[in-house]
mmCIF file of C-alpha atoms and ligand atoms in Angstrom:
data_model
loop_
_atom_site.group_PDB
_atom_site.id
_atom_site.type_symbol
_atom_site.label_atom_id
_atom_site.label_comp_id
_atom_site.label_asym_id
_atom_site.label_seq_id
_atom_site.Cartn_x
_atom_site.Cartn_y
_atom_site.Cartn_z
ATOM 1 C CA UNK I 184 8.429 14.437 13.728
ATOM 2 C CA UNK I 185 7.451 10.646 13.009
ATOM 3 C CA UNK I 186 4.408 10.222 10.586
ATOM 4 C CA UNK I 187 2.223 7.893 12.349
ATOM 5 C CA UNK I 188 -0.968 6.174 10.446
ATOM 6 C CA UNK I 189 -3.343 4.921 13.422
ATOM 7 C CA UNK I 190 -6.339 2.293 12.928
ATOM 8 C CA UNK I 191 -8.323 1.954 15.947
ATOM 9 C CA UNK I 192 -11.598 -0.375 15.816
ATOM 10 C CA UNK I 193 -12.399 -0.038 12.542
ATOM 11 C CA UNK I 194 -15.164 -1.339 11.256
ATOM 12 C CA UNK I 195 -16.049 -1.716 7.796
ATOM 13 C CA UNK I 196 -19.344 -2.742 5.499
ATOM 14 C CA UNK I 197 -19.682 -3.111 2.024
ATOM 15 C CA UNK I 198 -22.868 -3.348 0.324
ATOM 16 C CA UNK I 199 -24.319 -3.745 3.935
ATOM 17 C CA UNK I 200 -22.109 -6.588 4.939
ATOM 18 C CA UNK I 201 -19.593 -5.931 7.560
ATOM 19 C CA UNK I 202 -16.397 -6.875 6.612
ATOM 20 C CA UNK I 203 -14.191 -5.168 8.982
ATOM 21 C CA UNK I 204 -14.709 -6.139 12.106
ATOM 22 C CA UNK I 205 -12.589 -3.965 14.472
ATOM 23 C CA UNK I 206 -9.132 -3.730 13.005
ATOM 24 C CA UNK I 207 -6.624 -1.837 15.199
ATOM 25 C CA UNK I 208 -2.866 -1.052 13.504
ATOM 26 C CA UNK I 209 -0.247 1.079 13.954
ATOM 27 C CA UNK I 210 2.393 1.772 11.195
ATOM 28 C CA UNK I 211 4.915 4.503 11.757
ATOM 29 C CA UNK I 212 7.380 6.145 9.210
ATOM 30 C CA UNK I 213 10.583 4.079 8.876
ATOM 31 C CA UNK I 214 8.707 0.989 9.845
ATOM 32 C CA UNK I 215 7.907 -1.637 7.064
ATOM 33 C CA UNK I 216 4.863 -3.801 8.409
ATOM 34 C CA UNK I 217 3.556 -6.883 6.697
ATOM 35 C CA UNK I 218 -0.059 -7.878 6.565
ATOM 36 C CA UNK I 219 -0.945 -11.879 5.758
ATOM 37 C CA UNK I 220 -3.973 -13.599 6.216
ATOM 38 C CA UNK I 221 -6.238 -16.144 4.248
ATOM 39 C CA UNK I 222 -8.085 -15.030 1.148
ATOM 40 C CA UNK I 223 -11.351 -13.224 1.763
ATOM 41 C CA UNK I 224 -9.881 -12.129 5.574
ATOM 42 C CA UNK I 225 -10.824 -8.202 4.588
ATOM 43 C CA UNK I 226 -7.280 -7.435 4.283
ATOM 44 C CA UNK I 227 -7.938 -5.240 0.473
ATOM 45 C CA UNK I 228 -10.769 -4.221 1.941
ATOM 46 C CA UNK I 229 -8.404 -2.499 4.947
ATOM 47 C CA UNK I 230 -6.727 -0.844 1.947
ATOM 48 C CA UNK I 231 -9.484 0.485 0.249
ATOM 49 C CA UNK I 232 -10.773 1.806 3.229
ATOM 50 C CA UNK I 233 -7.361 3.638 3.849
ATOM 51 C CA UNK I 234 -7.959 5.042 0.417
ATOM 52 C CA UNK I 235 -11.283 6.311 0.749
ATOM 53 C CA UNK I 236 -13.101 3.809 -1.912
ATOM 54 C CA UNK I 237 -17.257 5.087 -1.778
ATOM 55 C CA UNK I 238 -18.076 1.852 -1.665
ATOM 56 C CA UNK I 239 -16.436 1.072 2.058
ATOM 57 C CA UNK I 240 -18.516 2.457 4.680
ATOM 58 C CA UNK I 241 -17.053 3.192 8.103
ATOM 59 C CA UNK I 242 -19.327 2.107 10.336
ATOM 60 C CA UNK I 243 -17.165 2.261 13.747
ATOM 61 C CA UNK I 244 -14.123 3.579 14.205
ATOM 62 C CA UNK I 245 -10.991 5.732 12.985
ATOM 63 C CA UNK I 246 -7.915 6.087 10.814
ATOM 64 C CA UNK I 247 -5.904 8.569 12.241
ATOM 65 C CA UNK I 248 -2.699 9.822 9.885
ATOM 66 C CA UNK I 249 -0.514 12.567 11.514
ATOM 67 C CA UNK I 250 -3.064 13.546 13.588
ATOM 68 C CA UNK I 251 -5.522 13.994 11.019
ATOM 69 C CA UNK I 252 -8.525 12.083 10.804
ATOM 70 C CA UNK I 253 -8.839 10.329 7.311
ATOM 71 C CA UNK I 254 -12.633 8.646 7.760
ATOM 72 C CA UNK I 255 -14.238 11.586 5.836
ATOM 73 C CA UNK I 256 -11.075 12.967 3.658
ATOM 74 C CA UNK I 257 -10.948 11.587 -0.309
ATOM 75 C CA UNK I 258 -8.649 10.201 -1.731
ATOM 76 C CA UNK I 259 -6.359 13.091 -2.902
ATOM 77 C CA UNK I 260 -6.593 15.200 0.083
ATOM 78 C CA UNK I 261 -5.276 11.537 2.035
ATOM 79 C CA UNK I 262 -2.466 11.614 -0.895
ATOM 80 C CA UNK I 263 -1.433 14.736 -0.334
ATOM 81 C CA UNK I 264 -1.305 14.356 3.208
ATOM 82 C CA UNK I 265 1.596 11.957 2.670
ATOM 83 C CA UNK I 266 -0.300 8.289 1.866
ATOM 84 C CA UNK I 267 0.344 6.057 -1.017
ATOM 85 C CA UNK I 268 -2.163 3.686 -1.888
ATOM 86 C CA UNK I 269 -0.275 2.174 -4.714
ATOM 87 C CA UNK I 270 -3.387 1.162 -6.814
ATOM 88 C CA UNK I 271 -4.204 4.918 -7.319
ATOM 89 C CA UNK I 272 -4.746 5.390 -10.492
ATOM 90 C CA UNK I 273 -5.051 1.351 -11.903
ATOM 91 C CA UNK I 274 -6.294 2.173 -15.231
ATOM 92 C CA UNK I 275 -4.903 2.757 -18.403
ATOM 93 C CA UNK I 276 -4.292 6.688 -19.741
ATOM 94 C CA UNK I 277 -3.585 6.545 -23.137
ATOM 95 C CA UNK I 278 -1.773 9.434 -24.646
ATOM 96 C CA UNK I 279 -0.434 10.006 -21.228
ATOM 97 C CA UNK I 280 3.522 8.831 -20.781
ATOM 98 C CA UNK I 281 4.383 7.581 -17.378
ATOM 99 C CA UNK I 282 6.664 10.646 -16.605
ATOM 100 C CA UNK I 283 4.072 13.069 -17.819
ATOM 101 C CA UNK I 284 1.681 11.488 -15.505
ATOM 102 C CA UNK I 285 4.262 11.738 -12.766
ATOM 103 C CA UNK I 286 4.824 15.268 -13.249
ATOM 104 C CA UNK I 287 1.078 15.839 -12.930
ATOM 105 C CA UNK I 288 0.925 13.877 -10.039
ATOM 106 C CA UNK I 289 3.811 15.821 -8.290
ATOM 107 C CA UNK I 290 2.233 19.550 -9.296
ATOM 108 C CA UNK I 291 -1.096 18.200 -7.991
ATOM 109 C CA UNK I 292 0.387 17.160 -4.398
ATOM 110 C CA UNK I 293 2.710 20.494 -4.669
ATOM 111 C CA UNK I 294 -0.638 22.598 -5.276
ATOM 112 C CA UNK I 295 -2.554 21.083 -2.921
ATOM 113 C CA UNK I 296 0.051 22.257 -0.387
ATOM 114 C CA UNK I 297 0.452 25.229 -1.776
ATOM 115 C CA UNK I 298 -2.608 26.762 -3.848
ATOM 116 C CA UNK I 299 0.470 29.351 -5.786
ATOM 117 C CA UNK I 300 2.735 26.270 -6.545
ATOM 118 C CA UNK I 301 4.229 27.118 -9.905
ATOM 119 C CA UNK I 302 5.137 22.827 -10.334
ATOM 120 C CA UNK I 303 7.563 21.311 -10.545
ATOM 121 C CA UNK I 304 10.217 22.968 -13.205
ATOM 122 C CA UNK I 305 10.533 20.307 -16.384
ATOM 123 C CA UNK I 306 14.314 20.595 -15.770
ATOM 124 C CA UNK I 307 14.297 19.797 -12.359
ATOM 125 C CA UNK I 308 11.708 16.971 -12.858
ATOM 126 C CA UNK I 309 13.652 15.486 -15.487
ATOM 127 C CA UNK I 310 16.986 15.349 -13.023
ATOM 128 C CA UNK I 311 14.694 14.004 -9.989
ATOM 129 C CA UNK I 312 13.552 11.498 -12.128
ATOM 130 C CA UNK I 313 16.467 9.977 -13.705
ATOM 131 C CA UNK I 314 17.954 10.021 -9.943
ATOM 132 C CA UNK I 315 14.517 8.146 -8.897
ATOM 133 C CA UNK I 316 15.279 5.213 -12.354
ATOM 134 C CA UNK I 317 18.683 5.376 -11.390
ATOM 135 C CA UNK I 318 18.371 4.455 -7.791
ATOM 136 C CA UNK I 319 15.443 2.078 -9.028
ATOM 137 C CA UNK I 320 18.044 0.370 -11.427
ATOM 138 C CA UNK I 321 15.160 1.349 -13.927
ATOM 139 C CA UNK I 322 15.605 2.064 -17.766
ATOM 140 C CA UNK I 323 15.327 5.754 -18.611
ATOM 141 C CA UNK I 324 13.046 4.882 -21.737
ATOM 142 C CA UNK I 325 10.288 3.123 -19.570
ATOM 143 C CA UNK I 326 9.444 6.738 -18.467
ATOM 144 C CA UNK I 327 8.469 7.630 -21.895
ATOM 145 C CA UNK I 328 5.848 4.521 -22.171
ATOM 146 C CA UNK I 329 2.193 5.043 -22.197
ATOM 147 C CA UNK I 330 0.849 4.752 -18.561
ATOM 148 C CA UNK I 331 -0.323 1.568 -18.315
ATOM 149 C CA UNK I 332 -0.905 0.685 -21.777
ATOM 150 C CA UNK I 333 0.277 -2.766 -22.155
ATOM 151 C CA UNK I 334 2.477 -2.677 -19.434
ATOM 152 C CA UNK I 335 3.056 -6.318 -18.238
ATOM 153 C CA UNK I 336 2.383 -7.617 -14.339
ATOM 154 C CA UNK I 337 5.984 -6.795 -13.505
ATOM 155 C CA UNK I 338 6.019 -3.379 -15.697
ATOM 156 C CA UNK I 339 2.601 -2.206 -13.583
ATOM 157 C CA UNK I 340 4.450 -2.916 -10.857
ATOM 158 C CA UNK I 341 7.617 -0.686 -12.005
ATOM 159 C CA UNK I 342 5.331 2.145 -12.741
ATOM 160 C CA UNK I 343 3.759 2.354 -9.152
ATOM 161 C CA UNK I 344 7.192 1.682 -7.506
ATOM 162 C CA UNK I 345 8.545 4.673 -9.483
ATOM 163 C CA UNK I 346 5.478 6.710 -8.612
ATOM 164 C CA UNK I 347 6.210 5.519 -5.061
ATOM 165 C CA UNK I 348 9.991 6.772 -5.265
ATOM 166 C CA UNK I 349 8.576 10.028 -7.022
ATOM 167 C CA UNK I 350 5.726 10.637 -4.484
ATOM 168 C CA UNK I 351 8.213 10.494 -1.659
ATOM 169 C CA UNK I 352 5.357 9.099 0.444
ATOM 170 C CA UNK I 353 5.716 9.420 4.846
ATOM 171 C CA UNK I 354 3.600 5.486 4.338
ATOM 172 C CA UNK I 355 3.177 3.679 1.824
ATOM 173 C CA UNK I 356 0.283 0.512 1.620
ATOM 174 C CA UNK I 357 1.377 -1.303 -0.827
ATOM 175 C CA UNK I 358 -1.424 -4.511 -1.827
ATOM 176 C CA UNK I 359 0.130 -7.266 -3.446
ATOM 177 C CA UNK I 360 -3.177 -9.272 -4.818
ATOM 178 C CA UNK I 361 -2.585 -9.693 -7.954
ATOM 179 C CA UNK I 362 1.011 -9.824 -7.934
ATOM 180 C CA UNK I 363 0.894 -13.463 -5.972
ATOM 181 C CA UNK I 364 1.775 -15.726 -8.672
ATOM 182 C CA UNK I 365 4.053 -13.670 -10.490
ATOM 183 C CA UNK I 366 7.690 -14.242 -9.524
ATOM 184 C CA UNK I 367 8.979 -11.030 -11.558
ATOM 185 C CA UNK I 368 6.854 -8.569 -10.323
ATOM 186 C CA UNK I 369 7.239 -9.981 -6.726
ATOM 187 C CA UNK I 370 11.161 -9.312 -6.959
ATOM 188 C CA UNK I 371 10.365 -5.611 -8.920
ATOM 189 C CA UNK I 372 8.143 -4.372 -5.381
ATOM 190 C CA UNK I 373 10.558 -6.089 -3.023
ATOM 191 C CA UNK I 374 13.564 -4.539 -4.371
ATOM 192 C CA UNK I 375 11.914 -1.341 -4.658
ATOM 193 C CA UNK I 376 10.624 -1.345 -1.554
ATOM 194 C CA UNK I 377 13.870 -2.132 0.062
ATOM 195 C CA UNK I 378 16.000 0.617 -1.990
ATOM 196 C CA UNK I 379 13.260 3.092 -0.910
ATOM 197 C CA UNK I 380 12.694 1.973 2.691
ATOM 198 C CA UNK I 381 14.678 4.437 5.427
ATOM 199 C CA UNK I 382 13.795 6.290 8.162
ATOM 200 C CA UNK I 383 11.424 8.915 5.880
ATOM 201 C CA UNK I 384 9.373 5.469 4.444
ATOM 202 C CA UNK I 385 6.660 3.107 6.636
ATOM 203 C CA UNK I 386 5.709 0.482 4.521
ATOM 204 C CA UNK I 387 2.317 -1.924 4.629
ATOM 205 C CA UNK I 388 2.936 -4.777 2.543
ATOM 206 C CA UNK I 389 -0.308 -6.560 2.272
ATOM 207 C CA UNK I 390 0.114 -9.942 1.226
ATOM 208 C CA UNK I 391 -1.551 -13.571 0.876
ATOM 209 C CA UNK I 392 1.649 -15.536 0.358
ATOM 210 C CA UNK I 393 4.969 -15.659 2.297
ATOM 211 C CA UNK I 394 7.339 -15.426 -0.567
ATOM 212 C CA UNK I 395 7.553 -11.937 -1.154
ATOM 213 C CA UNK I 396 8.908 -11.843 2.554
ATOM 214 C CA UNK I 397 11.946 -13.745 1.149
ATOM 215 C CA UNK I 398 12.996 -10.900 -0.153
ATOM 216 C CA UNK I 399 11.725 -8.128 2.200
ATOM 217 C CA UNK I 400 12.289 -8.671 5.992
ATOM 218 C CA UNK I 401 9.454 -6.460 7.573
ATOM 219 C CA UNK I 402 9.908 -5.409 11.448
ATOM 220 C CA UNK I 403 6.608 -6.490 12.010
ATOM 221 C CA UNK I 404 3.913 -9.156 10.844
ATOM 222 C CA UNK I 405 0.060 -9.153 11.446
ATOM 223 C CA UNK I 406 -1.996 -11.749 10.271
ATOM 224 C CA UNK I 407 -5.639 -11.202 9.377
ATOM 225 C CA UNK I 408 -8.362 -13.413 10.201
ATOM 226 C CA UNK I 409 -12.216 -12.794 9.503
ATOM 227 C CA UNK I 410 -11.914 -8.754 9.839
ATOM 228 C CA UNK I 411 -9.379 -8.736 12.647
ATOM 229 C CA UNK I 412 -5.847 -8.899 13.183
ATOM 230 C CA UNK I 413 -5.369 -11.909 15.205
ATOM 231 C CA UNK I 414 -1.683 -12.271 15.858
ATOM 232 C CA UNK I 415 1.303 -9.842 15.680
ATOM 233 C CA UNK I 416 5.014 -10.402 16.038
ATOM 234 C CA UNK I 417 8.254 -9.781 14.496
ATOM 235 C CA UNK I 418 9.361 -11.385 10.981
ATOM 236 C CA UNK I 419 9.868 -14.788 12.251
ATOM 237 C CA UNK I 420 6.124 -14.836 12.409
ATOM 238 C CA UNK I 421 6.006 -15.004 8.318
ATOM 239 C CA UNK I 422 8.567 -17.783 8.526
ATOM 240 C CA UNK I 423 6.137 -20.109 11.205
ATOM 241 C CA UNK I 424 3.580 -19.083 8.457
ATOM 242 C CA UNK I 425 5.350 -20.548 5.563
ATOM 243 C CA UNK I 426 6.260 -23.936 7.511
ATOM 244 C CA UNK I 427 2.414 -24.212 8.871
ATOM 245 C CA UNK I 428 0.398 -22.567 6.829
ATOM 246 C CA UNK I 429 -2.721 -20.711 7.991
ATOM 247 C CA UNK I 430 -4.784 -23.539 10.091
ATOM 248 C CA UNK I 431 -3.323 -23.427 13.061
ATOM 249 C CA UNK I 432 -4.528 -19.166 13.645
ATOM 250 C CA UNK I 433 -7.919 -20.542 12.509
ATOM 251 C CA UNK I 434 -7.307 -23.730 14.924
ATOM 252 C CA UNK I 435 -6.139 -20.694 17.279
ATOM 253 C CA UNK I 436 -8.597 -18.469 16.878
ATOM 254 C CA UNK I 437 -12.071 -20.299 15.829
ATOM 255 C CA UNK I 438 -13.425 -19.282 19.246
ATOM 256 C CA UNK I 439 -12.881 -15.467 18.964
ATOM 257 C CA UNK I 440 -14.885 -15.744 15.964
ATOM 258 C CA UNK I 441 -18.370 -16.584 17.217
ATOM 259 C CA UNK I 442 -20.450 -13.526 16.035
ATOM 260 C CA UNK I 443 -21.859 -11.975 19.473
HETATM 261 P P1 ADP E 614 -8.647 -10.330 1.069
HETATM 262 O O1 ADP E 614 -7.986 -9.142 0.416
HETATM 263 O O2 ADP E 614 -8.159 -10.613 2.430
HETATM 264 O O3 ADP E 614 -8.589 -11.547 0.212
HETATM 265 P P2 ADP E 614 -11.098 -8.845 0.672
HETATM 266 O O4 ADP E 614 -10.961 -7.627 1.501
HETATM 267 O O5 ADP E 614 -10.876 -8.702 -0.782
HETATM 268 O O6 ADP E 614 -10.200 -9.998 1.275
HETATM 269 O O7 ADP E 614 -12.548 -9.445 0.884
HETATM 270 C C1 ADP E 614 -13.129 -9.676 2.153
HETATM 271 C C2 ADP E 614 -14.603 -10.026 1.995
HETATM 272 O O8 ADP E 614 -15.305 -8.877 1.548
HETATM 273 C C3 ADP E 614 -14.879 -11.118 0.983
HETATM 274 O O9 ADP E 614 -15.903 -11.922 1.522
HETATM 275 C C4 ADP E 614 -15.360 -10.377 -0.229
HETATM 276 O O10 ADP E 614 -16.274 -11.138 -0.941
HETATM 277 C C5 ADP E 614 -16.018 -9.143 0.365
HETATM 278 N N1 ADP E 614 -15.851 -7.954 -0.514
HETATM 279 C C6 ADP E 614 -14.739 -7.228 -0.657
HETATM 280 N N2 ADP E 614 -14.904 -6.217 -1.534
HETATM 281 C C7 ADP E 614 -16.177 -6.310 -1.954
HETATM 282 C C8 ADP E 614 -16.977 -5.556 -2.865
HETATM 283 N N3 ADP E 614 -16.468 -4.507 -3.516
HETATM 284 N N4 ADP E 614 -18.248 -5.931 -3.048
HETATM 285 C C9 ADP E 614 -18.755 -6.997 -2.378
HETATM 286 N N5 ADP E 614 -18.063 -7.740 -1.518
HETATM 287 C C10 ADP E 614 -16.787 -7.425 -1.289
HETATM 288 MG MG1 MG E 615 -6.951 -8.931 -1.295
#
């Protein structure tokens, strides 16, 4: 059966401020979406909300992910479900190597499914993950690195493809921030994405700029305007976006945003 992640109305406040104001999306497995929109739009805010970040309050509506309602699961119980936020774990573990932290990551999603799970055998991890590197055109030594520790843009961005690959995911959000203004990493999560997208894989690609849509060609485009998703089409939306920037949707749009 096809994993389905469902947003219907959601709204969203943080610190008392609604940010989210009635967001409905539909991503399905084997479907890579892409979300755009302005700075300051609410579109990380979408993602920590699908991660189940305290500090996001669902005020109105649901998120819906294989049937299962998300709004009052945390964060590891929407993991295990199948969900990849892909700024997880963002901080630095030193002592811990990237594959070690993999492993753990793996048991923890394997016993969470199964309270008796043994894990993940250290043979049979090693073999997965040189298939994962190897398929990710990735360096076995980078496994062995500290997680995090030092790791460059485009290295931070190798780690949490790999953990995507590892993870085998059902949908993926993948929030692309930071990564704007850095050409290498940009290439590093397009590539990955696109040697990990299938028909097991739905992908949201949240994104301020264009470019990284040079590289991935998603099946659908949603642009995000003041809490909402205001327009959705097909790729060749991204490519109107990149010759006319974003004022025409606010030109478009300016009316739907009078607060009622
Ligand atoms: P985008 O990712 O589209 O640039 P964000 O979701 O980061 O937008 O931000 C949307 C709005 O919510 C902004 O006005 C921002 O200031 C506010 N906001 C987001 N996160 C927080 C937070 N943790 N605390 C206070 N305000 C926040
Ligand atoms: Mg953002």
């Amino acid at each position: 059966m096809t994993s389905t992640l469902e947003i219907h109305n959601l709204h969203v406040a943080v610190e008392g401020k609604e940010i989210l104001k009635g967001v409905d999306l539909i991503v399905k497995q084997g479907e890579i979406h892409a979300l755009m929109g302005p700075n300051g739009t609410g579109k990380s805010t979408l993602a920590y909300s699908l991660m189940g970040h305290p500090k996001y309050e669902i005020t109105q509506g649901r998120m819906i992910f294989k049937g299962v309602e998300l709004n009052d699961l945390d964060p590891d119980e929407r993991s295990r479900l199948g969900l990849f936020l892909a700024f997880q774990y963002p901080v630095a573990i030193p002592g811990v190597s990237l594959a070690n932290f993999l492993r753990m990551a793996i048991n923890a999603q394997r016993r969470g499914n199964d309270p008796d799970d043994k894990g993940i055998s250290i043979p049979n991890f090693r073999v997965m993950l040189k298939e994962k590197m190897d398929l990710l055109q990735m360096s076995h030594e980078f496994a062995g690195r500290y997680l995090n520790e030092g790791f460059s843009g485009g290295e931070k961005k190798r780690a949490e493809i790999l953990q995507l690959a590892a993870l085998e995911p059902d949908i993926a959000v993948l929030d692309e921030t930071d990564s704007g203004l850095d050409i290498d990493a940009l290439r590093i999560v397009a590539s990955g994405v696109n040697t990990l997208a299938g028909p097991e894989l739905g992908v949201l690609i949240i994104t301020h700029y264009q470019r990284i849509l040079n590289y991935i060609r998603p099946d659908f485009v949603h642009i995000m305007l003041d809490g909402r998703i205001v327009e959705s089409a097909g790729a060749e939306l991204a490519e109107h976006l990149e010759e006319h920037g974003y004022d025409w949707i606010r030109e478009k749009h300016n009316g739907d945003l009078v607060e009622v």
